[in-house]
GROMACS .gro file of C-alpha atoms in nm:
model
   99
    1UNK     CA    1  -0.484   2.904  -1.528
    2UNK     CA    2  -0.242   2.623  -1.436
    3UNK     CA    3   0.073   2.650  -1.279
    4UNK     CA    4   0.399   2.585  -1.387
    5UNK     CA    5   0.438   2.243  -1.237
    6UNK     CA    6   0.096   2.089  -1.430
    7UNK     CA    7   0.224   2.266  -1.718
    8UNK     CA    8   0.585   2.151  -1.738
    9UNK     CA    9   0.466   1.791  -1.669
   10UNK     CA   10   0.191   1.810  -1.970
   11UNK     CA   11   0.509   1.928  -2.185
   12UNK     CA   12   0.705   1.616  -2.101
   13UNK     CA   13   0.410   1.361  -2.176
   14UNK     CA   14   0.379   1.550  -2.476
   15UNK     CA   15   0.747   1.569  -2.610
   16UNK     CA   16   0.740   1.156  -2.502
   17UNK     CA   17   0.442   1.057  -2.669
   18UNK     CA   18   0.492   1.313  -3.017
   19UNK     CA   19   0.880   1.157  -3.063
   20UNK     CA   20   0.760   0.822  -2.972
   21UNK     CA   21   0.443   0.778  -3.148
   22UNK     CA   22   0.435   0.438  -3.240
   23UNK     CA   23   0.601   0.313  -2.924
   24UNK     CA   24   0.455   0.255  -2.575
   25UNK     CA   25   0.618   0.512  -2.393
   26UNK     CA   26   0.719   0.505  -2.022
   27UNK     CA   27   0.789   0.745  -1.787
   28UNK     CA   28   0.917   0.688  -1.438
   29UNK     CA   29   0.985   0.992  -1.193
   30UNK     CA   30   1.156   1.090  -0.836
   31UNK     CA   31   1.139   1.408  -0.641
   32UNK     CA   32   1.354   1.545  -0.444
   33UNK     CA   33   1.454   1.858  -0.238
   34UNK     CA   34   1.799   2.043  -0.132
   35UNK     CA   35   1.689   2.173   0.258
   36UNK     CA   36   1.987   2.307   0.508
   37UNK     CA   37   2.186   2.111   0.291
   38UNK     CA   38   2.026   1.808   0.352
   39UNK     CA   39   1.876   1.629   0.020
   40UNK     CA   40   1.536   1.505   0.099
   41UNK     CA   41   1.331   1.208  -0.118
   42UNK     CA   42   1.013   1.380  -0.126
   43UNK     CA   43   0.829   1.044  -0.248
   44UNK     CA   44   0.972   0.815   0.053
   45UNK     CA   45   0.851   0.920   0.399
   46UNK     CA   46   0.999   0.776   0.691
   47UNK     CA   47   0.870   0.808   1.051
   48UNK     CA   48   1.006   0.982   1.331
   49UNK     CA   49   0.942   1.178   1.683
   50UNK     CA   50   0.957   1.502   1.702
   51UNK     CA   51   0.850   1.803   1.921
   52UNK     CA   52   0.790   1.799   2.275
   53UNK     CA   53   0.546   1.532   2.300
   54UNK     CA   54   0.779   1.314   2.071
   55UNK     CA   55   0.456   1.240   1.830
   56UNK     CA   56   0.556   1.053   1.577
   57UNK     CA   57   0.552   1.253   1.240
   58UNK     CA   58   0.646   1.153   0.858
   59UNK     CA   59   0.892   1.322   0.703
   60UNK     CA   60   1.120   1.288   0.347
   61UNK     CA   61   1.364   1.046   0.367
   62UNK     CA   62   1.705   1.144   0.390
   63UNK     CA   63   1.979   1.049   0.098
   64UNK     CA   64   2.340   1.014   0.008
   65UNK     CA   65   2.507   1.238  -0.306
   66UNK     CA   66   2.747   1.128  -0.484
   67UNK     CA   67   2.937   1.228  -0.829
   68UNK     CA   68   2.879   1.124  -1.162
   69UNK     CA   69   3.156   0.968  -1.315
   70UNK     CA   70   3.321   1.181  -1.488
   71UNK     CA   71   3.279   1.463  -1.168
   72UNK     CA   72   3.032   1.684  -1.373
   73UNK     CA   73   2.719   1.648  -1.197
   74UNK     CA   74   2.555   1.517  -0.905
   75UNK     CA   75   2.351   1.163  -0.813
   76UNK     CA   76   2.109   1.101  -0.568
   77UNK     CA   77   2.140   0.793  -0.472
   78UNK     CA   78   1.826   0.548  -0.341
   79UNK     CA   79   1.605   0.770  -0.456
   80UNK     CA   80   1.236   0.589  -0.486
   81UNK     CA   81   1.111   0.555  -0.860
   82UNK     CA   82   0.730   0.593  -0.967
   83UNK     CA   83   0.586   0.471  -1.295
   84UNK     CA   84   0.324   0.785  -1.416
   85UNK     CA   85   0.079   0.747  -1.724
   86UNK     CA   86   0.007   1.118  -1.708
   87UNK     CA   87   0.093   1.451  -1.622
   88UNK     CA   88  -0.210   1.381  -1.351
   89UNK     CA   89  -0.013   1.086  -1.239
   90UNK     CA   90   0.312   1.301  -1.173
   91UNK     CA   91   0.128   1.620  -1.002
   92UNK     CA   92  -0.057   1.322  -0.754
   93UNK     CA   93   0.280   1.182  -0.665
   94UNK     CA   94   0.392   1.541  -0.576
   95UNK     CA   95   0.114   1.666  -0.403
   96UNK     CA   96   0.084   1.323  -0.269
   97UNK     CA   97   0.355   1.388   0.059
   98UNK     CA   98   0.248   1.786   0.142
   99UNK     CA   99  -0.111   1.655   0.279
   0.00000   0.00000   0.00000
């Protein structure tokens, strides 16, 4: 059975490519997380010491908020863009910073 994550990124490839389906269609993604109220970039890993033997360890990279425009929403800024062909693609790019 697969889990929500495969199948909400199957549905997206599929909404693109049915509405779109005599166009090339591109897709380009970015993760992130809301931690202690820090927002992490979960596909941009920076290195840093940590622990009492100060090994060094990767870890998200931290970003900046800020407010759309009209003070509605919320924008992460920097946050690293990946191109994906598939819902495979996007689950890889996930998966790809937890090992």
């Amino acid at each position: 059975q697969p889990g929500i994550m495969r199948m909400a990124f199957q549905y997206v490839f599929e909404r693109a490519n049915r509405r779109h389906e005599n166009m090339d269609v591109l897709l380009q993604v970015s993760f992130y997380e809301i931690y202690m109220e820090r927002v992490n970039d979960l596909l941009e890993l920076e290195e840093s010491t940590q622990g009492e033997d100060e090994q060094p360890v990767e870890s998200p990279c931290q970003r900046k908020v800020g407010m759309s425009q009209d003070g509605s929403s919320f924008i992460v800024k920097n946050l690293k863009l990946v191109t994906v062909k598939s819902a495979e693609d996007m689950l890889r790019e996930v998966w790809q910073w937890c090992i």
